[in-house]
Structure formats: structure tokens, C-alpha cells
mmCIF file of C-alpha atoms (C1' of nucleotides) in Angstrom:
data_model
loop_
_atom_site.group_PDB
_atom_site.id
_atom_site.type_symbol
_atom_site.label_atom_id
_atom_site.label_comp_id
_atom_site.label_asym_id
_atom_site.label_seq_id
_atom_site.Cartn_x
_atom_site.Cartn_y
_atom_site.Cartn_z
ATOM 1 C CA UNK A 349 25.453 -3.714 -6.293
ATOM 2 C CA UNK A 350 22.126 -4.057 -4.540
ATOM 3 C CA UNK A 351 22.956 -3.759 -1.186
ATOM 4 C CA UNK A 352 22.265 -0.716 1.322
ATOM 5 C CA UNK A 353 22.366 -3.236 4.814
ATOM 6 C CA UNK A 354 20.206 -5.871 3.514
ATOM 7 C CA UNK A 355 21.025 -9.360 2.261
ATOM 8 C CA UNK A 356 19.145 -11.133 -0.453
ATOM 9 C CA UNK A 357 16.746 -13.027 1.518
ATOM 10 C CA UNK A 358 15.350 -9.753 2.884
ATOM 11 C CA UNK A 359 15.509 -8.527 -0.486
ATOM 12 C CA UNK A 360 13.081 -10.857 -1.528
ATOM 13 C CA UNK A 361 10.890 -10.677 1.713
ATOM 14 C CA UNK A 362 10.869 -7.032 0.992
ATOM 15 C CA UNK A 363 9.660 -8.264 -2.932
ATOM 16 C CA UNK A 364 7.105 -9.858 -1.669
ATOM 17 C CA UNK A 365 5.703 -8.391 0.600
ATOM 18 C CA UNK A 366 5.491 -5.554 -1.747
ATOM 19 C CA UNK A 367 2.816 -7.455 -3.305
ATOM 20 C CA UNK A 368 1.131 -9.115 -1.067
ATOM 21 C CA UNK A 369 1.480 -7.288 2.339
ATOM 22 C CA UNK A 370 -0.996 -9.988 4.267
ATOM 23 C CA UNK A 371 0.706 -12.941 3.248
ATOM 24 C CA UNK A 372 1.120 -15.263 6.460
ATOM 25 C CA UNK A 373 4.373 -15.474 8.324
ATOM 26 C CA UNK A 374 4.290 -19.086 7.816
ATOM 27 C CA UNK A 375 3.845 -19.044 4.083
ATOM 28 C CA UNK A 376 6.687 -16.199 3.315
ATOM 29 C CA UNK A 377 9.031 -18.355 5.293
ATOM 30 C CA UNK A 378 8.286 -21.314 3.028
ATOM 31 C CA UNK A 379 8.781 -18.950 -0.074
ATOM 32 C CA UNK A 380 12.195 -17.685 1.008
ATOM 33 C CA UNK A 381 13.351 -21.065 2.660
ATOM 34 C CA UNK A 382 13.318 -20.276 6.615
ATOM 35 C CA UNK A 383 11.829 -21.186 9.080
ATOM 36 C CA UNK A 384 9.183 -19.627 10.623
ATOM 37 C CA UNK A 385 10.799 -18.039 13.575
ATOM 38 C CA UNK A 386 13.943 -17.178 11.210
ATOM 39 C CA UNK A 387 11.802 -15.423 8.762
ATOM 40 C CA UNK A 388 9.448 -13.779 11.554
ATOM 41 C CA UNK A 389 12.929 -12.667 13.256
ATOM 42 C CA UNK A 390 14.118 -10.523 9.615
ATOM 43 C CA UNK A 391 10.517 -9.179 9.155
ATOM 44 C CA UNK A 392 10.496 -7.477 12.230
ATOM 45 C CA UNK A 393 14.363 -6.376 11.603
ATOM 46 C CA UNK A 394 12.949 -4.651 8.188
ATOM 47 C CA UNK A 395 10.135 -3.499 10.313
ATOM 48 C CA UNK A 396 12.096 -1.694 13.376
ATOM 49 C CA UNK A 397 14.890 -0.895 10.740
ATOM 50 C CA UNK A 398 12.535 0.970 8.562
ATOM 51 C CA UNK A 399 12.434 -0.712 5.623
ATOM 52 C CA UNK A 400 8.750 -1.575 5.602
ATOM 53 C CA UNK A 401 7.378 1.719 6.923
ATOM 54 C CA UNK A 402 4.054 0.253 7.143
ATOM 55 C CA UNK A 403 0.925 -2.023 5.583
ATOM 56 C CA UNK A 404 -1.931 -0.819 3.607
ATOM 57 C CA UNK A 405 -4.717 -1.596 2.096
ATOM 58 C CA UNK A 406 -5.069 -0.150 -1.536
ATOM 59 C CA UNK A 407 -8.256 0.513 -2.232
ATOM 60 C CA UNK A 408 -10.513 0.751 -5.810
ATOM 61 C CA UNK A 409 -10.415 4.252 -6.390
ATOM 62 C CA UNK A 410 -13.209 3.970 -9.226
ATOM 63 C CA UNK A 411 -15.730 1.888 -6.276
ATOM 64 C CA UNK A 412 -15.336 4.753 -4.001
ATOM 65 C CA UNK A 413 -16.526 7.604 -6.386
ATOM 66 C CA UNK A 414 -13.028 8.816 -7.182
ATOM 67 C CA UNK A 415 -12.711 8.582 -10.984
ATOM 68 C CA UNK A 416 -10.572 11.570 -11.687
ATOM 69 C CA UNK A 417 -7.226 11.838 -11.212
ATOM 70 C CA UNK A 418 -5.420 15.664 -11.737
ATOM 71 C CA UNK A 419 -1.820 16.484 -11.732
ATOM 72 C CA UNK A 420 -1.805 20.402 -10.437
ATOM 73 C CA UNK A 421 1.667 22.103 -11.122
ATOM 74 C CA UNK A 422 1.620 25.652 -8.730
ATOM 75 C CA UNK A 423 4.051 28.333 -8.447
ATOM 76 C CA UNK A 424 4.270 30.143 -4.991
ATOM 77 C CA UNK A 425 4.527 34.349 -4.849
ATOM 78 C CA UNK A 426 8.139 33.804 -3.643
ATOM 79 C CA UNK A 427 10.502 31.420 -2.370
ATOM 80 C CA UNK A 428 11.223 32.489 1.558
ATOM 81 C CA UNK A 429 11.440 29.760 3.854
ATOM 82 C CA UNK A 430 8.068 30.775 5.976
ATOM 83 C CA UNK A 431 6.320 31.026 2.701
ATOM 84 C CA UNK A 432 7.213 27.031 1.741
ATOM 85 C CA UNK A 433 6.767 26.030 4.948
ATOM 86 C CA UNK A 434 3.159 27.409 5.337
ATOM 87 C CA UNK A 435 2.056 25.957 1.891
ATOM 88 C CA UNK A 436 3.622 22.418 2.829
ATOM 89 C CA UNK A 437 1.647 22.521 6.262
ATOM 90 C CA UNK A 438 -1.453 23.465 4.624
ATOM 91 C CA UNK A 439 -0.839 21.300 1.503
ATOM 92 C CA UNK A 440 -0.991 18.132 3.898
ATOM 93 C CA UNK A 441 -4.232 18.769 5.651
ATOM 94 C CA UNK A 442 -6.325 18.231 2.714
ATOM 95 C CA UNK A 443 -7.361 15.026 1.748
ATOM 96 C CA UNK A 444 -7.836 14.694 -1.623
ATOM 97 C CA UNK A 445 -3.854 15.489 -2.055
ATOM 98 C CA UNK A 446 -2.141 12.021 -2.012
ATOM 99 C CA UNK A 447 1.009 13.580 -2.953
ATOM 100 C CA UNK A 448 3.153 16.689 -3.021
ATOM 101 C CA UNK A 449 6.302 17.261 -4.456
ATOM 102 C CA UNK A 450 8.885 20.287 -4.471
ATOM 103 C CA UNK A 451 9.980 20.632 -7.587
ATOM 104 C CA UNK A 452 13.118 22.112 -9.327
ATOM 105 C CA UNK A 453 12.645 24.002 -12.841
ATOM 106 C CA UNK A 454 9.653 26.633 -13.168
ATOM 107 C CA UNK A 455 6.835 25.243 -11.214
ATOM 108 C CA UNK A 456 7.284 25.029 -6.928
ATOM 109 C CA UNK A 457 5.307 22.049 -6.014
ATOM 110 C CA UNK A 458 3.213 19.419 -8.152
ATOM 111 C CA UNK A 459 0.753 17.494 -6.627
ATOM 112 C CA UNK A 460 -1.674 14.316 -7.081
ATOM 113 C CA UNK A 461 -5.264 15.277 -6.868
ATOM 114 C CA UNK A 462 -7.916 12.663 -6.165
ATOM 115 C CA UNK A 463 -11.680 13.959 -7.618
ATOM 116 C CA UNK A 464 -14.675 12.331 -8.054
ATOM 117 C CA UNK A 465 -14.755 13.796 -11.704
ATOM 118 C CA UNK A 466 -14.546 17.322 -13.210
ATOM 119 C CA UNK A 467 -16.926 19.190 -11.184
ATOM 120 C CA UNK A 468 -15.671 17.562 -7.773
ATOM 121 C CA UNK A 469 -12.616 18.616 -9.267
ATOM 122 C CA UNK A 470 -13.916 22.314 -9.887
ATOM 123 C CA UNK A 471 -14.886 22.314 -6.133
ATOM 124 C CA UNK A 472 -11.459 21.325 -4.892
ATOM 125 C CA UNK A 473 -9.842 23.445 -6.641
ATOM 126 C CA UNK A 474 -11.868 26.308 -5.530
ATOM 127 C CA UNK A 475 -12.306 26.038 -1.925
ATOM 128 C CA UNK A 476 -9.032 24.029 -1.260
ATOM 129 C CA UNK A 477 -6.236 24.425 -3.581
ATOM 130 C CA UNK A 478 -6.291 28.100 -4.450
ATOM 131 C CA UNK A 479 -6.684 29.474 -0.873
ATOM 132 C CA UNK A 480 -3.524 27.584 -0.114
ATOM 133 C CA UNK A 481 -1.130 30.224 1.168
ATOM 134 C CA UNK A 482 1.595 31.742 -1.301
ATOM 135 C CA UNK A 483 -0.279 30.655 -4.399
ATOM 136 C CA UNK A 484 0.602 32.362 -7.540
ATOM 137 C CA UNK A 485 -0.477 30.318 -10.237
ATOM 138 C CA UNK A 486 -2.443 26.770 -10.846
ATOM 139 C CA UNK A 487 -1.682 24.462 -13.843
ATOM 140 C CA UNK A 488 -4.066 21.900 -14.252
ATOM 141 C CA UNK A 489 -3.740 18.958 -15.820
ATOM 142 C CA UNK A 490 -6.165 15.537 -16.536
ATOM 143 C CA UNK A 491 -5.187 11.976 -16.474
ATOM 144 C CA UNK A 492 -7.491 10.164 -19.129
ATOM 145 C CA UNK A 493 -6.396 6.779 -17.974
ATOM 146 C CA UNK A 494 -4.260 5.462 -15.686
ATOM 147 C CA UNK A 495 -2.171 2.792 -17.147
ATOM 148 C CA UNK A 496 0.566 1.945 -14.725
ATOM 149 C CA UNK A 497 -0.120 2.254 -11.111
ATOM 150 C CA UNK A 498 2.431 0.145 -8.550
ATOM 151 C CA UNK A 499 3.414 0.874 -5.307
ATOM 152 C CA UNK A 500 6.451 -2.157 -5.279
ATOM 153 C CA UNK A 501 9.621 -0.424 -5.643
ATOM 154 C CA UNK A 502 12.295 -2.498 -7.858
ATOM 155 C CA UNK A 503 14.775 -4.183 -4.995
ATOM 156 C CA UNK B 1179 -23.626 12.079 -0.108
ATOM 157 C CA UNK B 1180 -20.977 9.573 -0.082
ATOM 158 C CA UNK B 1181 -22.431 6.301 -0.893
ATOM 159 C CA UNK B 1182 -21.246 3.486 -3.564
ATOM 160 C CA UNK B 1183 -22.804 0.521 -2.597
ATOM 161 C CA UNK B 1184 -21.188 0.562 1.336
ATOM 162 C CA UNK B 1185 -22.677 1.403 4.370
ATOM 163 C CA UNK B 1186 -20.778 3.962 7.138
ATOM 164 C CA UNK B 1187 -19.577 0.667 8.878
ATOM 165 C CA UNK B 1188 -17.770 -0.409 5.385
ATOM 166 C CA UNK B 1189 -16.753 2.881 5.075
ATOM 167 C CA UNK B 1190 -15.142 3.090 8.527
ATOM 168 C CA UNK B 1191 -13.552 -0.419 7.911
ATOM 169 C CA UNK B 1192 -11.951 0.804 4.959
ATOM 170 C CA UNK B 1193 -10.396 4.193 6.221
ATOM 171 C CA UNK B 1194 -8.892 1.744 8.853
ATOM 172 C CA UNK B 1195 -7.100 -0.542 6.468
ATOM 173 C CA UNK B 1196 -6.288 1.995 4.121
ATOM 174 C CA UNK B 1197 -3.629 2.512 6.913
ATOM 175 C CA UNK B 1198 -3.301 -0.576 9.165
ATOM 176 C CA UNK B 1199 -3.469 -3.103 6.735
ATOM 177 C CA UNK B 1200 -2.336 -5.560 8.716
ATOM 178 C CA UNK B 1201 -4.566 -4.994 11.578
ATOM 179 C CA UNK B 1202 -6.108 -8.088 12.927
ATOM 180 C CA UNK B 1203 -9.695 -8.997 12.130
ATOM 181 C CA UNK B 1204 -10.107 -9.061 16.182
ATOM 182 C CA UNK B 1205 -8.536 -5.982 16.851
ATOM 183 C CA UNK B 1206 -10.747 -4.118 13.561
ATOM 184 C CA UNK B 1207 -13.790 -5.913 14.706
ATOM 185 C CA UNK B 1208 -13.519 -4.033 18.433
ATOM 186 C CA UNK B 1209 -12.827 -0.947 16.453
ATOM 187 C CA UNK B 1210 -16.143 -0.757 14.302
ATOM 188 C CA UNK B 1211 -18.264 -2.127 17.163
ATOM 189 C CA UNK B 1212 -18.880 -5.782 15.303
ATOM 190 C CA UNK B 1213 -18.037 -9.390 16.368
ATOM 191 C CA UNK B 1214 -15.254 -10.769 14.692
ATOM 192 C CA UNK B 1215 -17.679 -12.746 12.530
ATOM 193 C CA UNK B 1216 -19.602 -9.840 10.863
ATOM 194 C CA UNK B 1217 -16.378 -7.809 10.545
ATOM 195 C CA UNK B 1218 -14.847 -10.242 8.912
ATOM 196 C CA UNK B 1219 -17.585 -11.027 6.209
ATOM 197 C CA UNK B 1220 -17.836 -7.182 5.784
ATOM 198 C CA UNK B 1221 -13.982 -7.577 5.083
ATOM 199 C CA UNK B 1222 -14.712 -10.236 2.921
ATOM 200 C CA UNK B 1223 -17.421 -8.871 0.972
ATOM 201 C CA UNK B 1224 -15.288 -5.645 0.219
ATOM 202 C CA UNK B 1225 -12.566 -7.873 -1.204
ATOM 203 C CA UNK B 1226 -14.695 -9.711 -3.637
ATOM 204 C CA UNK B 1227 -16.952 -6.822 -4.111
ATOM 205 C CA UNK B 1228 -13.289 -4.881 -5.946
ATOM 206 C CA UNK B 1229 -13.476 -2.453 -3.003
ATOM 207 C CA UNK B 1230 -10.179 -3.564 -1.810
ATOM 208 C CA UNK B 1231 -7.719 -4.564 -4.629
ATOM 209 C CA UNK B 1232 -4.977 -6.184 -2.310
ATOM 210 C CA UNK B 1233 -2.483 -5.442 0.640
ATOM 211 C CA UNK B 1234 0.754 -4.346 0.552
ATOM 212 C CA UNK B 1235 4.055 -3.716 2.666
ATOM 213 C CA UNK B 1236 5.136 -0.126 2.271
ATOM 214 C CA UNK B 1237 8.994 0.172 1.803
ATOM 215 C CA UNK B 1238 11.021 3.475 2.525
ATOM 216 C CA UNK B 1239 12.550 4.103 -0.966
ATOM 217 C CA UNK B 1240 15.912 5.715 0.444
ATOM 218 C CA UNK B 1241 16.459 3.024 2.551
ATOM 219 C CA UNK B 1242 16.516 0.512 -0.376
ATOM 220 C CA UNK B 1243 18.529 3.129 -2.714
ATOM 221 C CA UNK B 1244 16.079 4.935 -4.120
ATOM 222 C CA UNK B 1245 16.434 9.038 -3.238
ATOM 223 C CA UNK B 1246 15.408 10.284 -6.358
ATOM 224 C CA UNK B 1247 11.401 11.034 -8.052
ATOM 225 C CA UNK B 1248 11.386 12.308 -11.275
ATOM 226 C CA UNK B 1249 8.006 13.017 -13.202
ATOM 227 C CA UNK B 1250 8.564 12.505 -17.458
ATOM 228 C CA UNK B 1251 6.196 14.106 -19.761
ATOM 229 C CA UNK B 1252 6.338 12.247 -23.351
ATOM 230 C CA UNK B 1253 5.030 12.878 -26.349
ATOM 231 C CA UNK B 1254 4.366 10.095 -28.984
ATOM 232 C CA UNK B 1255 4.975 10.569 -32.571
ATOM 233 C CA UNK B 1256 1.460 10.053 -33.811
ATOM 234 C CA UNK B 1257 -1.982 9.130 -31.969
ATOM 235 C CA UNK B 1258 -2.540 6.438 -33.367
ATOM 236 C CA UNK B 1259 -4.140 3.520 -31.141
ATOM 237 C CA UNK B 1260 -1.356 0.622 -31.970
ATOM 238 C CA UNK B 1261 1.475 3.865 -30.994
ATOM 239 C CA UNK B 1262 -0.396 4.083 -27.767
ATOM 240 C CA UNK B 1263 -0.815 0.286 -27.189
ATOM 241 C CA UNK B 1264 2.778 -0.655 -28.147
ATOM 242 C CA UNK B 1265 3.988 2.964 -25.581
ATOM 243 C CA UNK B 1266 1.742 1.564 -22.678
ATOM 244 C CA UNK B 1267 2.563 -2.157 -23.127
ATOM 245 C CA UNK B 1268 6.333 -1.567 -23.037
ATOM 246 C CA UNK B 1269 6.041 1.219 -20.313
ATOM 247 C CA UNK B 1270 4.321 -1.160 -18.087
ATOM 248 C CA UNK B 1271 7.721 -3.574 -18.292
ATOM 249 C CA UNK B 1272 9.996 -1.167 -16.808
ATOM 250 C CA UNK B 1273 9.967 -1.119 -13.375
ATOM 251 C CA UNK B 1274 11.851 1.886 -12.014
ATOM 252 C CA UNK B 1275 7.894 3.137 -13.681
ATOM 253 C CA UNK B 1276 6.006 3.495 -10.791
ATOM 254 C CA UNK B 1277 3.243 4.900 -12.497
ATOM 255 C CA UNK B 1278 1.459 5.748 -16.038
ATOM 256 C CA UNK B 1279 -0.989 8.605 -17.083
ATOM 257 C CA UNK B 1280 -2.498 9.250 -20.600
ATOM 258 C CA UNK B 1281 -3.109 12.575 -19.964
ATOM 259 C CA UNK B 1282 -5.549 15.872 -21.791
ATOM 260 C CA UNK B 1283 -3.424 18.489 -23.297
ATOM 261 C CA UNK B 1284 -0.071 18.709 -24.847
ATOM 262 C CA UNK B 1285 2.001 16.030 -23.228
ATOM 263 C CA UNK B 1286 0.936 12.818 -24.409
ATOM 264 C CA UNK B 1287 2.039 10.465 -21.330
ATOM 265 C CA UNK B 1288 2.884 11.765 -17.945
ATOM 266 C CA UNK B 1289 5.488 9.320 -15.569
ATOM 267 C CA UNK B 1290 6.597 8.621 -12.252
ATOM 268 C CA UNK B 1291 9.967 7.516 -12.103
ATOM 269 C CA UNK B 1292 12.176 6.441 -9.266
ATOM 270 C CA UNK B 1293 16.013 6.187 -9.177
ATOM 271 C CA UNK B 1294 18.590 5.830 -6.761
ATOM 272 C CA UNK B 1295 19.986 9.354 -7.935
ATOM 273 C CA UNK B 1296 20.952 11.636 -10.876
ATOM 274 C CA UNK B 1297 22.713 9.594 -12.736
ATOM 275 C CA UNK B 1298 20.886 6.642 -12.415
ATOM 276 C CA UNK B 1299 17.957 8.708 -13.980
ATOM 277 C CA UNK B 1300 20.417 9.159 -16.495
ATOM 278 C CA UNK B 1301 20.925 5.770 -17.228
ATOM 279 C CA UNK B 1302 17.055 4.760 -17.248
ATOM 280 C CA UNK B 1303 16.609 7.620 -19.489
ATOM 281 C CA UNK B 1304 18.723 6.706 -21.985
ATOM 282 C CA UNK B 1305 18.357 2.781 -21.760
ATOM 283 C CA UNK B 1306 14.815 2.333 -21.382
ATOM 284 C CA UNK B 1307 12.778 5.808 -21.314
ATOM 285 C CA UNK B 1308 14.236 6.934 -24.386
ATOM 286 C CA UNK B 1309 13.981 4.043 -26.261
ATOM 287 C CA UNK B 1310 10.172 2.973 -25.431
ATOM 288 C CA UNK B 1311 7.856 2.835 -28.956
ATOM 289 C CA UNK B 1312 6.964 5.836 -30.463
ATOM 290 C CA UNK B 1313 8.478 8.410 -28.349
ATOM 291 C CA UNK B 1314 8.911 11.647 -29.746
ATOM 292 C CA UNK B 1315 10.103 14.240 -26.559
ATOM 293 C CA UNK B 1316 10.653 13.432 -23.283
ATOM 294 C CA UNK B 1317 10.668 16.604 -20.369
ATOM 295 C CA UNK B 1318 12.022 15.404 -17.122
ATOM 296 C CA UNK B 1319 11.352 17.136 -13.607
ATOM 297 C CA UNK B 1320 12.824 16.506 -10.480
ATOM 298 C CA UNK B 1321 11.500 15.979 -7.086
ATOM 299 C CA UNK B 1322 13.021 18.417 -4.252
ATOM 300 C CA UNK B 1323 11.217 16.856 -1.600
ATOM 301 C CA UNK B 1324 8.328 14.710 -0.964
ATOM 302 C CA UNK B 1325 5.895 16.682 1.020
ATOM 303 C CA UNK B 1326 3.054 14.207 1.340
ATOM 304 C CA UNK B 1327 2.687 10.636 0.061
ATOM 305 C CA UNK B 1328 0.106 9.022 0.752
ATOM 306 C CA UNK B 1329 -1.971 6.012 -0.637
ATOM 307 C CA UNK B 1330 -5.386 6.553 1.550
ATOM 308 C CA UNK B 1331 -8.137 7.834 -0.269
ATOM 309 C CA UNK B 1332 -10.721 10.561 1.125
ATOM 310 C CA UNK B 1333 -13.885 7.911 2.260
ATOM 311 C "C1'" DA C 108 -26.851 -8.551 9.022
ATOM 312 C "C1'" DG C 109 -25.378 -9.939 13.447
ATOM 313 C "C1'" DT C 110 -23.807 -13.347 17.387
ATOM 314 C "C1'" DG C 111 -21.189 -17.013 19.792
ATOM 315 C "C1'" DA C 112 -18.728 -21.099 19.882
ATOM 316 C "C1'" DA C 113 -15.658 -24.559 17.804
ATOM 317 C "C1'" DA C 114 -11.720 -26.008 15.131
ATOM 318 C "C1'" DG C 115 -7.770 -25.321 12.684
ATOM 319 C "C1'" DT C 116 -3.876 -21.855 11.715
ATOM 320 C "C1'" DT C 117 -0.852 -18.354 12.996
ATOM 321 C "C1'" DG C 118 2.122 -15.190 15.475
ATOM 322 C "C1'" DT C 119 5.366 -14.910 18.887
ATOM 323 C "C1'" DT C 120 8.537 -16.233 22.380
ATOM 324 C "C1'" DC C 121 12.049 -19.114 24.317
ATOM 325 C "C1'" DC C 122 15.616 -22.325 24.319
ATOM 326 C "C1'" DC C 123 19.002 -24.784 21.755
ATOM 327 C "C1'" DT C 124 22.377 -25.218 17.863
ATOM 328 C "C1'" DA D 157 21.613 -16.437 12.170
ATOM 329 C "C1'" DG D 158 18.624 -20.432 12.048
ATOM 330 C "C1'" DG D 159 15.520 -24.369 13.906
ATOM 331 C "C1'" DG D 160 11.846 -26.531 16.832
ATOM 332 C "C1'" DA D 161 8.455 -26.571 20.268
ATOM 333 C "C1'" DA D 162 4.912 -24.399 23.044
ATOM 334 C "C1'" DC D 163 1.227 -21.249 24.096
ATOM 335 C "C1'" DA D 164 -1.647 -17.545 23.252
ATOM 336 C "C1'" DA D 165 -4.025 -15.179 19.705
ATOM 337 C "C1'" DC D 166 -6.181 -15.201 15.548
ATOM 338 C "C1'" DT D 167 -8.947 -16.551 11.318
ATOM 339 C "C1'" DT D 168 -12.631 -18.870 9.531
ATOM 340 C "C1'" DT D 169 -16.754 -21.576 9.444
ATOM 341 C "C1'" DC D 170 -21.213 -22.990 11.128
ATOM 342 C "C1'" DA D 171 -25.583 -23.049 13.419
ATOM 343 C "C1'" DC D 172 -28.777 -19.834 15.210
ATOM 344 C "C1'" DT D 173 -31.347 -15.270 15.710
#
DNA sequence: AGTGAAAGTTGTTCCCT
DNA sequence: AGGGAACAACTTTCACT
């Protein structure tokens, strides 16, 4: 069922790496029972393959002044092509987006907003989010507490 | 203005791994204009300090089946704190979940869900969304298109 | 806080099965 | 596809500034 070019052994490289993304070569191939060069060979394969798309370091939100998170649900003045296209270019270059989705149903696009609380938040909003072009409406809305957060996808 | 407890150098060495998590310690050391002996107790000091909360292997979701983002908005049948504790405990089990809000306003609990398409939605809605504690409503929205996705916070 | 050197581990390649 | 060996590169610690 679980398949897509991938055997199970990558599955669970892929699993664990998920987790911990700077584990040594040497210790994932103990984990999955391969040698080193075997399990160095399928890494890279997941790597060039693009499966792993890349390693990060996830970083304490709260420790770097960024306690508020916003959900913003915006409607565009119209749906032509150039109109998306300029809001998804502009959408991108600011940084305190980490995501952007087009949505179906009412709202266009709804997006993660980082802030470093309500008034940072104000500010955004302001100078960044409602000058983006094509913006009809804003809809705001305030996560109290994050209780899941997970980047691991289930394999 | 931006501060926390780091200096520009941590600051620098953090916007770095954010996105090359796996760089060497060498390599980052050249980059911030450090030996390899300071970086790395910089490095280390952010770790233990909570700055950096682990690394992690990126995978591309459609490449391991999963095409399809849907956000949930639930609302609980009371507010009472063991209806919350029992939602967010169970929530926190189901892994197609990738993440959790308690959120202000209306909805009471705001998810991020991944599936490998419409129908599989279907089937985590009605075997494990629908039948997490307390839930009164549950509003699903798809994702079009994934604009931006990031994990890198603004430093 | 930073440096340089030393020692032990790793990543990576190559050859063989 | 996987294993083993070899070498270069890297991580990590320590003594010193």
C-alpha cells in the first residue's frame, strides 16, 4: 500500500531522519541494518530523488521573540491569473509568512503569520499584509496555544 | 531591536541552519568568521540554551503520497478544561495531524491535515477526526496550492 | 569569547561480492 | 544492492590567550 518507488528500508531512513535530521551516517545504518556505505548509498538516492528536499534546523520560536502565531484568511478583488500571480510573488517576499495556501471555498489564500505578539502583529499587518496587491478583505485569526506542531510526515 | 539573549554572530549562525542544517561545523565556522572551536560552542550553547529544538530531514510530501493539505476548524461541545485536555491529548496521536492550534474566536481548534488525496481525507475524517473527544463541528478547507512553506523564522 | 592542535569519528569513494 | 577497507574531512576536547 505504502509504496510510491521506495522500499521499506528507505521508508524508515526517511522516518528517521524526519526526526533527527543530524543523526550520523554510521549510526542510521546500524538502526536500519546496513552497512555504512549501503545506507550512505540510499540516503543520497532519497536525496538526488527528492525525497528529502533538504535539512533544517527548527528553531524555538518563543527564544527568538516570536510568541504569536496568526492564521490570516484574505480574499483577492478578483480571480484573473495576473492578479494571483502578483499576490503569490509578493506573498513570498515577506518574512514573517511561513506559509501560504490557495484555498478552495470563500476565502483565496490563508496564510501562517509569525509575530512577536499583538502589536508586532498590528505592524505586519499594516505595512505588509494589506498593501499586498489584489487584497479585498483580511480575516484574522489568533492561535492561543500551539499544541501539535511536527514537521515528520506519516511514511 | 532584536535581541533575546544572542549576539549578531548567534543570530547569523542560526539563519544559516535554519536552512542548511546539515552544514558542517567547518564549513559554518568559515561562514561566520570563527574557528571551528568557537563556532561550535556557539552551536552548542544554542542547543542547550532551547534556541535550537532539533534537526530534521525535510521530505517532499507528494513524493511519499501525500498531495493533499486540508485545514479543520472544530468546535468542542463545552469549554471545559478536561474537554480540552482529553481533544488535545488524542489529537496529538493522530499523525496525518501535522499541527494543533487553540485558537480566539469562534472555532475552538484549528488543524493541519495531510492526506494522500480526497478521499483519503475522507477516510481520516470519518475514522479519526470525527471521532476525537468532545467534538461538536468540524469545517474542512482545502489547499489549492502551496505557495510558500517554509520553516525559517525572521532572525 | 576566541585560537590552534591533537585525537577519535565520520563521510565518501572504490573495489569486490 | 550490499560489504569492507582506505583516506580525507570532520567533530570534539583541551590547554592557552
Amino acid at each position: 500500500m505504502t509504496d510510491f518507488g521506495i522500499d521499506p528500508t528507505d521508508q524508515r531512513i526517511l522516518t528517521i531522519l524526519q526526526k533527527e535530521g543530524r543523526l550520523s551516517n554510521a549510526d542510521l545504518a546500524e538502526r536500519v541494518n546496513l552497512s555504512a556505505s549501503a545506507c550512505h548509498r540510499r540516503v543520497q538516492h532519497l536525496e538526488r530523488g527528492g525525497y528529502i528536499t533538504g535539512y533544517v534546523a527548527l528553531v524555538n520560536p518563543r527564544k527568538v521573540g516570536r510568541k504569536t502565531t496568526v492564521y490570516v484568511e484574505i480574499t483577492l478583488n478578483g480571480q484573473a491569473d495576473e492578479t494571483l500571480d502578483a499576490f503569490e510573488k509578493a506573498v513570498a517576499r515577506v518574512p514573517d509568512v511561513l506559509e501560504c495556501h490557495l484555498m478552495a471555498g470563500t476565502a483565496d489564500y490563508l496564510l501562517k503569520v509569525v509575530a512577536e505578539d499583538a502589536e508586532d502583529f498590528a505592524r505586519i499587518h499594516r505595512r505588509h499584509l494589506a498593501k499586498l496587491p489584489g487584497v479585498q478583505t483580511l480575516q484574522s485569526s489568533f492561535s492561543l496555544k500551539t499544541v501539535r506542531q511536527t514537521t515528520a510526515l506519516p511514511i
